[in-house]
Coordinates of C-alpha atoms and ligand atoms in Angstrom, one line a residue:
X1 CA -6.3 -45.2 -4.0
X2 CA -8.4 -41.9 -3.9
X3 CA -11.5 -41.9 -1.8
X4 CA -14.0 -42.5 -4.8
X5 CA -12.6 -45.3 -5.9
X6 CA -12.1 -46.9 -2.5
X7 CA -16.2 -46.9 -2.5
X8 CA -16.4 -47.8 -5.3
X9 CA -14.3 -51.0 -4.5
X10 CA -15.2 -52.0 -1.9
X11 CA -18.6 -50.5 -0.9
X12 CA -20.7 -50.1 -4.5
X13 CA -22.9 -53.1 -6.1
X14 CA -25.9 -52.2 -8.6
X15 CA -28.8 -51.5 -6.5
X16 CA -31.7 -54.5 -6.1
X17 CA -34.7 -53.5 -4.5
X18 CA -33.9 -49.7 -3.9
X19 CA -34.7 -47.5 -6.4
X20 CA -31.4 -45.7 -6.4
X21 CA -28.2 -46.8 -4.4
X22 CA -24.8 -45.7 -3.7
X23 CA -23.6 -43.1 -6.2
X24 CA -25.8 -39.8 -6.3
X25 CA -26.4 -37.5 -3.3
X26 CA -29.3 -39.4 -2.2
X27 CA -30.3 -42.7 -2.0
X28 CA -34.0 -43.5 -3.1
X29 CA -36.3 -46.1 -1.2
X30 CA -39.8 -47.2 -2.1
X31 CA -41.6 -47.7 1.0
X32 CA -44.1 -51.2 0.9
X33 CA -47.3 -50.7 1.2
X34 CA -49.0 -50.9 4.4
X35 CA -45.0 -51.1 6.8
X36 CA -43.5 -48.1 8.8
X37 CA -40.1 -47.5 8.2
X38 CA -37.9 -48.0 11.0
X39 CA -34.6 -46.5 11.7
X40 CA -31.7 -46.7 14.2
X41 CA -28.1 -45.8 14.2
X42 CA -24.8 -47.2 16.0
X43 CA -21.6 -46.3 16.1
X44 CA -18.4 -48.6 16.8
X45 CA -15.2 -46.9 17.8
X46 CA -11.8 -48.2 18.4
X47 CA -10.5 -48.8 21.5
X48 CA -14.1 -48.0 23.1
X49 CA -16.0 -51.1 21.7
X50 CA -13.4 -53.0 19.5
X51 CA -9.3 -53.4 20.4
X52 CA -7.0 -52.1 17.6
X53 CA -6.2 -56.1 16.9
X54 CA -9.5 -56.9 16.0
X55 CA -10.1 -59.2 13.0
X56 CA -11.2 -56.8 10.3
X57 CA -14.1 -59.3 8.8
X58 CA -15.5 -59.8 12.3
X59 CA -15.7 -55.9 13.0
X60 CA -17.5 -55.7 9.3
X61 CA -20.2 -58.6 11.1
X62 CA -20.5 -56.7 14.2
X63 CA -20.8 -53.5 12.9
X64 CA -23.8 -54.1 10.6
X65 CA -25.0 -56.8 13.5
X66 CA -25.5 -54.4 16.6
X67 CA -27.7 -52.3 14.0
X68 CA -29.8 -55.2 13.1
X69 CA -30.1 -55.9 16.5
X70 CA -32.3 -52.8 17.3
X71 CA -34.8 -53.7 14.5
X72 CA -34.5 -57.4 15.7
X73 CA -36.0 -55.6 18.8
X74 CA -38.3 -53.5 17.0
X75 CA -40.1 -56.8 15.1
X76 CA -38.8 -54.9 11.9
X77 CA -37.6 -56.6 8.8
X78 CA -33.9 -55.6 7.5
X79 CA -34.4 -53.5 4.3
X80 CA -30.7 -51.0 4.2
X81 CA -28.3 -49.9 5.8
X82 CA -26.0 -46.4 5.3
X83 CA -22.3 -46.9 6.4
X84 CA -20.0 -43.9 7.3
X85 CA -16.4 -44.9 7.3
X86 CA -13.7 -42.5 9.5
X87 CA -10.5 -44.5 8.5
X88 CA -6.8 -43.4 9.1
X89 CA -5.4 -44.4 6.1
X90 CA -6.8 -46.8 2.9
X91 CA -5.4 -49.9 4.2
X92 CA -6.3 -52.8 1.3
X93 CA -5.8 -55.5 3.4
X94 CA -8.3 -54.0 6.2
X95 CA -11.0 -52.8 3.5
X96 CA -11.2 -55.9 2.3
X97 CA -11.5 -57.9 5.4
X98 CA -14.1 -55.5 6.6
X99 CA -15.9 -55.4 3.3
X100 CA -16.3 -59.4 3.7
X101 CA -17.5 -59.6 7.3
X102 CA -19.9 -56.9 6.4
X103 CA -21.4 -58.3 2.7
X104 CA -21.8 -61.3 4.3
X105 CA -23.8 -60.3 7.0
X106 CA -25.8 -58.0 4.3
X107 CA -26.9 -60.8 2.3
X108 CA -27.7 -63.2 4.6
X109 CA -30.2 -60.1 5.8
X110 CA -31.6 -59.2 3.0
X111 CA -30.1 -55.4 4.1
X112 CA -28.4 -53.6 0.6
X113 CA -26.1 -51.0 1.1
X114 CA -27.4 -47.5 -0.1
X115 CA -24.8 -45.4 0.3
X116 CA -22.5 -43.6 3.2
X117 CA -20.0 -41.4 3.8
X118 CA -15.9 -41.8 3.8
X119 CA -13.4 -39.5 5.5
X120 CA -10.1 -39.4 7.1
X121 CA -9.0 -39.8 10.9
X122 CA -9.1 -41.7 14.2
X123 CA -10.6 -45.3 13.2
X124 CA -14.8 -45.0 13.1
X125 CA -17.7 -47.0 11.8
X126 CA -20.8 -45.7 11.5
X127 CA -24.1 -47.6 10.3
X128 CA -27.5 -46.2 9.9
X129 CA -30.4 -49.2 9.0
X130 CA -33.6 -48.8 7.9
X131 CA -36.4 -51.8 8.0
X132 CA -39.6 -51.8 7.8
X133 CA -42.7 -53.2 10.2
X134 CA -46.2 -53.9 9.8
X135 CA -48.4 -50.6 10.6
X136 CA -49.5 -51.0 14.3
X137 CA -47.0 -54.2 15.1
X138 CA -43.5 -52.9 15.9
X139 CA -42.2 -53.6 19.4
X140 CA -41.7 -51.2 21.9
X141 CA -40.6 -50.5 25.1
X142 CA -43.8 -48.9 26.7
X143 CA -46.6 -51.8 26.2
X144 CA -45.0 -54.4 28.8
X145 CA -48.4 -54.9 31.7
X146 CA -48.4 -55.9 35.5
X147 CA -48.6 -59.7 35.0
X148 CA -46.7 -60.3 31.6
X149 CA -43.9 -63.5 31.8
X150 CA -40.2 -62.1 31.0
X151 CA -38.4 -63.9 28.6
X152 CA -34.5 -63.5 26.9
X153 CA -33.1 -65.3 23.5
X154 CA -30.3 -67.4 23.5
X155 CA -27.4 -66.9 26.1
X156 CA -25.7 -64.1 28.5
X157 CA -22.3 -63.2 29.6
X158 CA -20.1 -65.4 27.8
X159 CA -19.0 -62.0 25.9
X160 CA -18.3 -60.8 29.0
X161 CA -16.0 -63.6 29.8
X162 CA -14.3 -63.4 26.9
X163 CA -13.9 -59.7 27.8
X164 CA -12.5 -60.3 31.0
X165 CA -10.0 -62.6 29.6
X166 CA -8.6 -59.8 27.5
X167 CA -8.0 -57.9 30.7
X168 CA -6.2 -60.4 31.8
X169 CA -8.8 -60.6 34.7
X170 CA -9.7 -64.2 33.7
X171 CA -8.0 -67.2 32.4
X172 CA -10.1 -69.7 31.1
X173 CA -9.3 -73.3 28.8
X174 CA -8.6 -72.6 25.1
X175 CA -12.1 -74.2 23.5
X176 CA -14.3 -72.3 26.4
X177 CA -12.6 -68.9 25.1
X178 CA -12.9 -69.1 21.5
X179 CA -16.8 -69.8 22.0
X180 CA -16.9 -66.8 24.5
X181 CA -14.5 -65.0 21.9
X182 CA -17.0 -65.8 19.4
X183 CA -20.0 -64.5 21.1
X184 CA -18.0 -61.1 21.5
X185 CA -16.5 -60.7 18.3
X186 CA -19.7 -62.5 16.0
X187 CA -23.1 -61.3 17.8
X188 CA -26.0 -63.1 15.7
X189 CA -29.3 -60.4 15.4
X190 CA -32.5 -62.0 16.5
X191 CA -34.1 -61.0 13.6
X192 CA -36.4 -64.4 12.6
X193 CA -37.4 -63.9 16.8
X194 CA -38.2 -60.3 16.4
X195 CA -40.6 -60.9 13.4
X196 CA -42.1 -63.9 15.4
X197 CA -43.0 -61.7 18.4
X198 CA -44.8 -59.6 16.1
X199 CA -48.9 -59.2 17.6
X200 CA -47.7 -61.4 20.7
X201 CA -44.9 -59.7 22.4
X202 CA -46.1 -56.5 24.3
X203 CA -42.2 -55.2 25.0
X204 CA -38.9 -55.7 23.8
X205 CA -35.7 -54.2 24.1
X206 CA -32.4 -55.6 22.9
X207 CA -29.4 -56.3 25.2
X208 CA -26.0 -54.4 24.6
X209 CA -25.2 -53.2 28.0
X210 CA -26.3 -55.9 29.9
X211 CA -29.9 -57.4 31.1
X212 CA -30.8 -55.1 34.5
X213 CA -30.3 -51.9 32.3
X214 CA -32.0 -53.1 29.0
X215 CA -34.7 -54.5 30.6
X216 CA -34.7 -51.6 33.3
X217 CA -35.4 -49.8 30.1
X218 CA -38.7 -51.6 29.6
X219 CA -39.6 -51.2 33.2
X220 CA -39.0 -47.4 33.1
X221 CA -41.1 -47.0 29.8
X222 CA -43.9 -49.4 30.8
X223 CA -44.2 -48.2 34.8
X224 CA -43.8 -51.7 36.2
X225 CA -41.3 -53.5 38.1
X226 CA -40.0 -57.4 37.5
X227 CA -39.3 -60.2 39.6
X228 CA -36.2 -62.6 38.1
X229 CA -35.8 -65.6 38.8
X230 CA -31.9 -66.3 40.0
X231 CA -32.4 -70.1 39.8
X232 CA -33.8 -69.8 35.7
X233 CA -31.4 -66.7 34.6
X234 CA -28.1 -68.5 36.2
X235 CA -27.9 -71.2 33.3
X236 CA -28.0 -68.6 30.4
X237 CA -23.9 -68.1 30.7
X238 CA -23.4 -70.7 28.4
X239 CA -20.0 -71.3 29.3
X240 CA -20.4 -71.4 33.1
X241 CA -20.6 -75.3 33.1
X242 CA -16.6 -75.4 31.9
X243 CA -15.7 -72.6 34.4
X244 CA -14.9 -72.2 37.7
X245 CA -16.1 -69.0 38.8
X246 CA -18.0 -67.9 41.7
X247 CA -22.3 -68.1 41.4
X248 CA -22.0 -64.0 42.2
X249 CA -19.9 -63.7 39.3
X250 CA -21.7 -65.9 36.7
X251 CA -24.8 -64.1 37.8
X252 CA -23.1 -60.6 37.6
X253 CA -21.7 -61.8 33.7
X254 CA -25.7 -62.8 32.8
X255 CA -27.7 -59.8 34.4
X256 CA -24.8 -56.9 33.7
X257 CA -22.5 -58.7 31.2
X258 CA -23.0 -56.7 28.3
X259 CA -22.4 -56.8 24.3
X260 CA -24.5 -59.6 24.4
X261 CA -27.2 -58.7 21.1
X262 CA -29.9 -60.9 22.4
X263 CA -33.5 -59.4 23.0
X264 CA -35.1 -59.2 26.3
X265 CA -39.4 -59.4 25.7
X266 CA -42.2 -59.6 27.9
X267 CA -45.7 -61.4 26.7
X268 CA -48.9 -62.5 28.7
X269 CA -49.4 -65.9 30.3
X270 CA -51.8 -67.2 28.4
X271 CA -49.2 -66.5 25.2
X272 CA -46.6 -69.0 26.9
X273 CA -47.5 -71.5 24.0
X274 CA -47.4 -68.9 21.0
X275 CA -43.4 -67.9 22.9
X276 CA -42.5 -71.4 22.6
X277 CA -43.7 -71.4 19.2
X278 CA -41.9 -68.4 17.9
X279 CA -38.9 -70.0 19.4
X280 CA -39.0 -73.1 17.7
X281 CA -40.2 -71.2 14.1
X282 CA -37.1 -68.7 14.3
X283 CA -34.7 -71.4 15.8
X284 CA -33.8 -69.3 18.7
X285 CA -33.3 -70.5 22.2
X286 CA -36.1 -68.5 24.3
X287 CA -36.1 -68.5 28.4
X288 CA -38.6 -67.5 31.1
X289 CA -37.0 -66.2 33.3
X290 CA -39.6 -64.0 35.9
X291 CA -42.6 -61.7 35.7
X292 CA -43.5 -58.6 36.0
X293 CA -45.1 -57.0 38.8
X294 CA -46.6 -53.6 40.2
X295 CA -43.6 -51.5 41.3
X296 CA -40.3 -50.2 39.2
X297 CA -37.2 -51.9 39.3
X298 CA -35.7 -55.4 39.3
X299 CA -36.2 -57.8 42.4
X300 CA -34.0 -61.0 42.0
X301 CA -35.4 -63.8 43.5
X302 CA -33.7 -66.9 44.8
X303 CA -34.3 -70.4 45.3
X304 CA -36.3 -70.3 48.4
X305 CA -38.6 -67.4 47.1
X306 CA -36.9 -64.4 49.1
X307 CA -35.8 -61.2 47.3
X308 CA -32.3 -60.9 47.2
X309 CA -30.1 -57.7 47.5
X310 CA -28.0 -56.3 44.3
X311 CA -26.4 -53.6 42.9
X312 CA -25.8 -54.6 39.2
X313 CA -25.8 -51.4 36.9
X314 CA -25.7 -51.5 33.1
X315 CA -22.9 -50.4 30.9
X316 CA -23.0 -46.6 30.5
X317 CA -20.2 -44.4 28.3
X318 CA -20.6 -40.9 30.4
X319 CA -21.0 -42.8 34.5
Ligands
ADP1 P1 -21.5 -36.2 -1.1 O1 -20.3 -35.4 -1.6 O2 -22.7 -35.9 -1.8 O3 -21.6 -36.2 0.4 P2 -19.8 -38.4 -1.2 O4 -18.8 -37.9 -2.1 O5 -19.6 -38.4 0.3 O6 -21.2 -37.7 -1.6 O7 -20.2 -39.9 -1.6 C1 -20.4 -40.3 -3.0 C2 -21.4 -41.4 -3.0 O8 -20.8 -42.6 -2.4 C3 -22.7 -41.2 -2.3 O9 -23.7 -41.8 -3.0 C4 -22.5 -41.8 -1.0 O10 -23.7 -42.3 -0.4 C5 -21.6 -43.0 -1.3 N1 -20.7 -43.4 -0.2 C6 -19.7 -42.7 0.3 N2 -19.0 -43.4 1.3 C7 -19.6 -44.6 1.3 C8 -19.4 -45.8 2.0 N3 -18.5 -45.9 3.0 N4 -20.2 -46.8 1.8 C9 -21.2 -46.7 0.9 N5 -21.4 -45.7 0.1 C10 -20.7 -44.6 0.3
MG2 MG1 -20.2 -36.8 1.8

């Protein structure tokens, strides 16, 4: 199978709401009236962020989902995505797999793919999206204010866990490591949470290398420090409960876990009710877990009040 038929098997339907899709040199888009268009890119690369034995329809999911996940953050709404495919050989049986994982994911986010690029070599996926945001309401890193409550979506670390059993540096029961398995291998966008915190969120930043960086990210942009809360952050490893592991290393899995795809947000007190709301509208677990204060950096705070001493660093390709 030559290259132009590959795409055209595997990676060509009739356009729906571009104007022109995968085919001619260029893609054409119709901006809506009033939005920005918003763009990010991510790359996946094997044997960096995926192991060679990888399920081919759950690298399709997490390589469109990890894209999604930065206009989750953004409050953007999903409108296309560009895929660039390095592959060592046209393997049906992968192509196939990977086309599934990744239509699937497509359709349920309203996100049509508008073209790409295909060549040969070490195994590489590529995905540019595009969305689109109100004028004036996406999310950024640089409005969070000396005050605001911190807040995460749904769970930390358990793809961590499942990470460290694949290094063989944790053995855990069979159900407890297909869920954190699961959480690695399938992360779910907060996409329905991003567009709630439109107009009441004042940061947000979503979580791939793990909660002290991301949010350190906020913190950096916004020129304040947070205080967080050991005793609320703890329960957010979901899978702690059927574990034995030491407190330091659940909280080490929640605050520097990484791969987790959840978003980390700030928002003013007097919006705790609105958070709760846009919770329970986008059906996403949402946590307080501390606030932010004058200062830079991340204080963790225990039970009895007192600032407590760590060292937890983000994930980062080049330290
Ligand atoms: P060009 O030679 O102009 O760069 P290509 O030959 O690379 O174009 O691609 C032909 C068409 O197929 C283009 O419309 C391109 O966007 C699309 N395309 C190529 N690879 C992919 C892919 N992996 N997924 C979706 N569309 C693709
Ligand atoms: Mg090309």
């Amino acid at each position: 199978m030559g290259e132009f038929d590959l795409i055209k098997r595997y990676f060509s339907r009739p356009a729906r709401r571009a104007v022109l899709s995968v085919g001619d040199d260029c893609a054409l888009l119709a901006p809506s009236p009033g939005q920005h268009l918003a763009f990010s890119t991510d790359s996946l690369v094997e044997g960096r962020h995926f192991l060679p034995t990888v399920n081919p329809a759950l690298l399709g999911h997490k390589a469109l989902a990890v894209n999604l996940s930065d206009l989750a953050a953004c409050g953007a709404t999903p409108r296309a995505f560009l895929l660039s495919l390095t592959l060592p050989r046209v393997d049906e049986a992968w192509l196939s797999g990977f086309a599934q994982g990744l239509w699937a994911l497509a359709d349920q986010s309203d996100c049509e793919l508008i073209g790409g690029d295909t060549t040969q070599g070490p195994l590489h996926i590529n995905i540019t999206v595009i969305g689109e945001v109100p004028r004036g309401l996406a999310l950024l890193r640089s409005g969070a204010q000396v005050g605001d409550d911190v807040y995460v979506s749904g769970t930390l670390g358990d793809a961590r866990v499942a990470l460290e059993v694949f290094r063989g540096h944790l053995s855990v029961p069979e159900n407890v490591f297909s869920q954190a398995r699961s959480r690695m291998e399938q992360p779910t966008p907060r996409l329905a949470l991003g567009v709630a915190l439109r107009g009441l969120a004042s940061s947000a930043v979503d979580i791939s290398d793990g909660l002290v960086g991301d949010l350190g990210h906020i913190l950096k942009a916004s020129q304040v420090g947070a205080d967080i809360e050991i005793v609320r952050a703890m329960p957010l490893l979901a899978c702690a409960p059927d574990l034995d592991l030491p407190p330091a290393q659940q909280l080490e899995f929640v605050l520097a876990g990484g791969d987790d795809y959840e978003l980390v947000f700030t928002a003013p007190p007097h919006q705790r009710d609105a958070v709760v709301a846009a919770g329970i509208d986008s059906d996403t677990r949402v946590t307080r877990i501390g606030t932010l204060r004058a200062g830079q950096g991340i204080q963790l705070i225990d039970e009895q009040g007192h600032a407590l001493a760590h060292q937890f660093k983000s994930f980062d390709h080049f330290a």
